[in-house]
Every structure is written in C-alpha cells, then in structure tokens.
Coordinates of C-alpha atoms in Angstrom, one line a residue:
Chain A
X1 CA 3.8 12.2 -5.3
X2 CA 6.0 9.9 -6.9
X3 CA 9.1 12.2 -6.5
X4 CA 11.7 12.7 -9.3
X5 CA 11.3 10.0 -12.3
X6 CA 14.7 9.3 -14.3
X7 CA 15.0 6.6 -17.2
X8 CA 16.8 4.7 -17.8
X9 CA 18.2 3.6 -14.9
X10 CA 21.2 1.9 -16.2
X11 CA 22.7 2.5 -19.5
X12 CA 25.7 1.1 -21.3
X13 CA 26.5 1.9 -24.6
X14 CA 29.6 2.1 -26.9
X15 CA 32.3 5.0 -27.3
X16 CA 30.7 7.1 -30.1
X17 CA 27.0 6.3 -29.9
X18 CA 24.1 8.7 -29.0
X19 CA 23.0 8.5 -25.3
X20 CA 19.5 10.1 -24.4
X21 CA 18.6 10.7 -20.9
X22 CA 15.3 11.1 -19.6
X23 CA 13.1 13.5 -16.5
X24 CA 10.4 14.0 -15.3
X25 CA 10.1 16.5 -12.8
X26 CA 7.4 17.0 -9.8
X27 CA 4.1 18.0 -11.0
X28 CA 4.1 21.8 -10.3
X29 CA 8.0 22.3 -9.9
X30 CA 9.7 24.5 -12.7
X31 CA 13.0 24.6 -12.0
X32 CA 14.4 21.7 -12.6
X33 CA 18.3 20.9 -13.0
X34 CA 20.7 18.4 -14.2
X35 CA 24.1 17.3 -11.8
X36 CA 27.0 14.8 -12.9
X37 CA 28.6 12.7 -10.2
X38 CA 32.0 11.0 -10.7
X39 CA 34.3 9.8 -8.2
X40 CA 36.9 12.8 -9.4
X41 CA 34.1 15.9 -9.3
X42 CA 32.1 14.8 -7.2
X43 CA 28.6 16.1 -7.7
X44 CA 28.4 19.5 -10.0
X45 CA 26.0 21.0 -11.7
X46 CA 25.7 20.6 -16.0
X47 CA 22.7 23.1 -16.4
X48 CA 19.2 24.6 -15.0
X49 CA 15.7 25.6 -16.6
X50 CA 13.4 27.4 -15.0
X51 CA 9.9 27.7 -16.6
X52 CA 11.4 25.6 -19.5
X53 CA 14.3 28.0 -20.4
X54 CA 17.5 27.3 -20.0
X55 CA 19.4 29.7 -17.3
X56 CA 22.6 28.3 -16.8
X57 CA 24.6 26.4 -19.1
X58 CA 28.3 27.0 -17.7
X59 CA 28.5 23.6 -16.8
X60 CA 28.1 21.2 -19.5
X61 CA 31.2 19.8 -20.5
X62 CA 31.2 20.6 -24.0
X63 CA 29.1 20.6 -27.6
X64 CA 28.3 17.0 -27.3
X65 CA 26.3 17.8 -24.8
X66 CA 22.7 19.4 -25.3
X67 CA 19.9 19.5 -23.1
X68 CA 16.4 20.6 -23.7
X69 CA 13.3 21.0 -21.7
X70 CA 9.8 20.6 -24.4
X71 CA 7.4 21.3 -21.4
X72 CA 7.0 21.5 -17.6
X73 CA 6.8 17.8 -17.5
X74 CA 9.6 16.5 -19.4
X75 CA 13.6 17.2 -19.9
X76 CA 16.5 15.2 -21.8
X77 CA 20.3 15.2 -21.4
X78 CA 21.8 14.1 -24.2
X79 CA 25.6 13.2 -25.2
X80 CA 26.5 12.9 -29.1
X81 CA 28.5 10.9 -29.4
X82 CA 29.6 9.5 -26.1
X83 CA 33.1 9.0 -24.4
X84 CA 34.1 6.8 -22.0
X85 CA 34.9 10.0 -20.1
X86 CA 31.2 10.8 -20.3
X87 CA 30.9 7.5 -17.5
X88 CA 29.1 8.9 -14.8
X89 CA 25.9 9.0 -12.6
X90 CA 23.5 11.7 -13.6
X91 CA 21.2 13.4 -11.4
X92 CA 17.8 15.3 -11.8
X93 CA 16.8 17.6 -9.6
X94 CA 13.2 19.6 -9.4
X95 CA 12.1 22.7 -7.6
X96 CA 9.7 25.3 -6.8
X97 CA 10.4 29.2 -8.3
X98 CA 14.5 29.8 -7.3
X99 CA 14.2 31.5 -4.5
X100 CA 15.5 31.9 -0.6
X101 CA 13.9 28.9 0.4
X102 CA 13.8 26.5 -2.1
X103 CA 14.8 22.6 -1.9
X104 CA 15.5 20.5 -4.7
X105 CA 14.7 17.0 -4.9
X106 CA 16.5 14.5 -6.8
X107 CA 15.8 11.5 -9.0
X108 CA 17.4 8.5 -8.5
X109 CA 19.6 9.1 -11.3
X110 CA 20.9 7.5 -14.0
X111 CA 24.2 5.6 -14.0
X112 CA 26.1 5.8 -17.6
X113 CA 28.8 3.4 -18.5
X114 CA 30.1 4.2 -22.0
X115 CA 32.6 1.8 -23.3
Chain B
X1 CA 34.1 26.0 -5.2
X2 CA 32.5 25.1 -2.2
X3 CA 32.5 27.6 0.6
X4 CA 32.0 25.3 3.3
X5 CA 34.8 23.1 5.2
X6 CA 33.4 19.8 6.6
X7 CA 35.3 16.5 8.2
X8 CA 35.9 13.9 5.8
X9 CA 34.2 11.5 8.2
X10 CA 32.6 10.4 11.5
X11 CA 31.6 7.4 13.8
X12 CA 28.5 7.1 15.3
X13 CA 27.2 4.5 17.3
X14 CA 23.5 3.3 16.6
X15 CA 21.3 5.3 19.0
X16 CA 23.4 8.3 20.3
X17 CA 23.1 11.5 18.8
X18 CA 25.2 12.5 15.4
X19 CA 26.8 15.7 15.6
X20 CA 28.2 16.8 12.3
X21 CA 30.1 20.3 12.1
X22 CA 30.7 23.0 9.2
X23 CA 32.5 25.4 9.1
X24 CA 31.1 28.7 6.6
X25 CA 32.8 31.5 7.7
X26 CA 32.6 33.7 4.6
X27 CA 29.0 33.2 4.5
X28 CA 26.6 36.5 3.9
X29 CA 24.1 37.9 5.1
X30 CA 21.2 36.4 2.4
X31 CA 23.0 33.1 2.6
X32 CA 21.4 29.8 3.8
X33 CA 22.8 27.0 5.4
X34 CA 21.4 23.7 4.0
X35 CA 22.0 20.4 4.6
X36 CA 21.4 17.6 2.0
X37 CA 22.6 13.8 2.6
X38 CA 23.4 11.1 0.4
X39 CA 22.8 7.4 0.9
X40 CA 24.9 5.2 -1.3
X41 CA 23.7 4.6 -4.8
X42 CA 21.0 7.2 -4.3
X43 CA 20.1 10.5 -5.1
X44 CA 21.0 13.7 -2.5
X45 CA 18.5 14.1 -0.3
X46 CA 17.1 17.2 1.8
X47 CA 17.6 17.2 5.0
X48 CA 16.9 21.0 6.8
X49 CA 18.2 24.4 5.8
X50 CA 18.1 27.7 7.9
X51 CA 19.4 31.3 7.5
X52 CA 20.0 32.6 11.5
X53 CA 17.6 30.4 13.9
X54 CA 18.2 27.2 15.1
X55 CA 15.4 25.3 13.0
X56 CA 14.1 21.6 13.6
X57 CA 11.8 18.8 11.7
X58 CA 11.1 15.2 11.7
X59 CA 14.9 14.6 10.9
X60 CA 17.1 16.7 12.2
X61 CA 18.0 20.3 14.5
X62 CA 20.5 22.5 12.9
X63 CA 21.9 25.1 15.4
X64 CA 23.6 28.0 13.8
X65 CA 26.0 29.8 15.5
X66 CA 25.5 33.6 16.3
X67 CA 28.1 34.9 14.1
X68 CA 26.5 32.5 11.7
X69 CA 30.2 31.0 10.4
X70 CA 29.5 27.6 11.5
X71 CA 26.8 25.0 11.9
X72 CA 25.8 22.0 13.5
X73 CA 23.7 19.3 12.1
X74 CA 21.9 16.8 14.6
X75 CA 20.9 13.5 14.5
X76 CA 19.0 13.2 17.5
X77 CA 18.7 8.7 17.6
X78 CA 21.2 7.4 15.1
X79 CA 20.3 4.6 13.3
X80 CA 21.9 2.2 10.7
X81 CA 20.0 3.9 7.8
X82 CA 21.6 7.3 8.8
X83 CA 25.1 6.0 7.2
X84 CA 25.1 8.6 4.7
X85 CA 27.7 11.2 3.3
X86 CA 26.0 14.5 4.4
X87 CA 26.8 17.8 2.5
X88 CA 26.5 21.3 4.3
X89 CA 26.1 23.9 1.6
X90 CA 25.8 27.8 1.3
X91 CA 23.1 29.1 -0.9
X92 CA 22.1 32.8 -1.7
X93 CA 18.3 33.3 -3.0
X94 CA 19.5 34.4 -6.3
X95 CA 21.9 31.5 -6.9
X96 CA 19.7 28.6 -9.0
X97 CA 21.8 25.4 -8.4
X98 CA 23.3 23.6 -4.9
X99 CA 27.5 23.4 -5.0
X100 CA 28.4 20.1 -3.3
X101 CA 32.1 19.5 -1.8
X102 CA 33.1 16.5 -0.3
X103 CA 30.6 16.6 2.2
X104 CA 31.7 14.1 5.7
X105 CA 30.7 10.5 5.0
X106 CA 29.0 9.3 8.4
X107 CA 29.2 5.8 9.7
X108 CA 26.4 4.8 12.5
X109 CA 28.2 1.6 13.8
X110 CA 26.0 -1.2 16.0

C-alpha cells in the first residue's frame, strides 16, 4: 500500500492568498483526520471525518479554515486567506472504524510557509 | 491536555536496549496506552498500543504496570534510526483523534 498520500509537499505562498491542501487516505480506511504541528503546539488535532462526515471540528483555528471530505478517497484543508500565523506542518492521518483498537497512520505532511 | 507525563529526553547508546517511561496515572479502565514516534521531518508513526498485557511486535515490548498508571516502552537493539521523539498517549475507544504532549525526544549515540 502506498500509505498516506499528501500534496503538496512544500508550499509557500503570500499573506492573504488561498492555500489548498490535499489527502488521500488508505484504500479502505474511513476515518481520516487532519493535525497541525508548530514548534509552540506541538501536534493537535484541526478536525476528523469518519465515513466522509465531519465529527469533530473543535479544533480548527477559525472561519478561514474549512475542510471537506467529497469521497472515501480524497479530503482538502483549506485556509482563505492565509496568515503567516497559519505557518505550519500539516498532517493527515487515516484509520479503520474509531474504535478500541484503531491506529492511525500519517502522511508525510505538508509543510506551509505563508509570508 | 495530555494525560500522560514523559521525560523530555534520553541517551541511548547504539545497541543496548531503550527504555522509555510514562507515567498515566489517571488512566481508566477502557483506556489504551499507545505509543507513536516521530522521526524528524516525518510524520508520527505507530509503534505498539496495549490496554492491561504486556504486548510485543517487530518493534517494540510495552510492559504495563499492574495498576496500569505507568508504562514502559522497549527498544530491544537500539540503533541510529531509532533517534526519534516518541509520544506515549491515552486513548479511550470512543475518543476519535490521538492527543500528543511533548512526548521524550530519544538520542541513540554511537
């Protein structure tokens, strides 16, 4: 399997433009989840779909940030419009149901730099 | 918050077994212990995870204590590629995401 799949890998971009980030999940995993790492917060957790539906949105910063997940194969992140505040590495992470036992796995993420 | 207490760090030299500790002492009783790791510049990674019983795989033992409010994670031959920051976290089945603190960053030395 070839494991999480972010994109891009790298983005910079300017202070008020729209960033897009993109996952795809492991084939047959439907939970899947989006984490923030900075050097401040550490790793925490912006929000989680499982089966496509958003469960928990208590961590996304704010309305610039939306998220949406189309099918069982795809989810985006996005930030409109960006801060420089927004700089981060972003993290998706795929599982099977939420249960006792479940692991995620994590992409390789995508590290934001917004000017 | 997290409701695990870790070391901020460790030495380990390259062969010898890694013994990291956490402490969870407000754990319940359908909690998990699991154990993720970080290498720099990359994405957490799973290590092991058990709820009373010592379990073991291809990476690592984790021995639970009785009482269950602590753990140990092993690293039976440390090598180079083991310098990591590994995160011990508490998980209850009904609780969807992982809640990472600041984990103890391990350094296998030569």
């Amino acid at each position: 399997d070839a494991g999480v799949i972010q994109s891009p890998r790298h983005e910079v971009t300017e202070m008020g433009q729209e960033v897009t980030l993109r996952c795809k999940p492991i084939s047959g995993h439907n939970s899947l989840f989006w984490y923030r790492q900075t050097m401040m917060r550490g790793l925490e957790l912006l929000i989680y779909f499982n089966n496509n539906v958003p469960i928990d949105d208590s961590g996304m910063p704010e309305d610039r940030f939306s998220a949406k997940m189309p099918n069982a194969s795809f989810s985006t992140l996005k930030i409109q419009p960006s801060e420089p505040r927004d700089s981060a590495v972003y993290f998706c992470a795929s599982s099977l149901p939420i249960g006792q036992a479940d692991t995620q796995y994590f992409g390789p993420g995508t590290r934001l730099t917004v000017l | 918050d997290a409701k695990t207490t870790q070391p901020p760090s460790m030495d380990c030299a390259e062969g010898r077994a890694a013994n990291l500790p956490c402490n969870h002492s407000t754990i319940s009783g359908n909690e998990y212990v699991y154990w993720y790791r970080q290498i720099h510049s990359q994405g957490p990674q799973y290590i092991i995870h058990g709820l009373k019983n010592n379990e073991t795989n291809e990476m690592a033992s984790l021995i639970i204590t009785e009482d269950r409010k602590s753990s140990t994670l092993i690293l039976p031959h440390a090598t180079l590629r083991d310098t990591a920051v590994y995160y011990c976290i508490v998980r209850g089945g009904s609780q969807g995401n992982l809640i990472f603190g600041k984990g103890t960053k391990l350094s296998v030395k030569p």
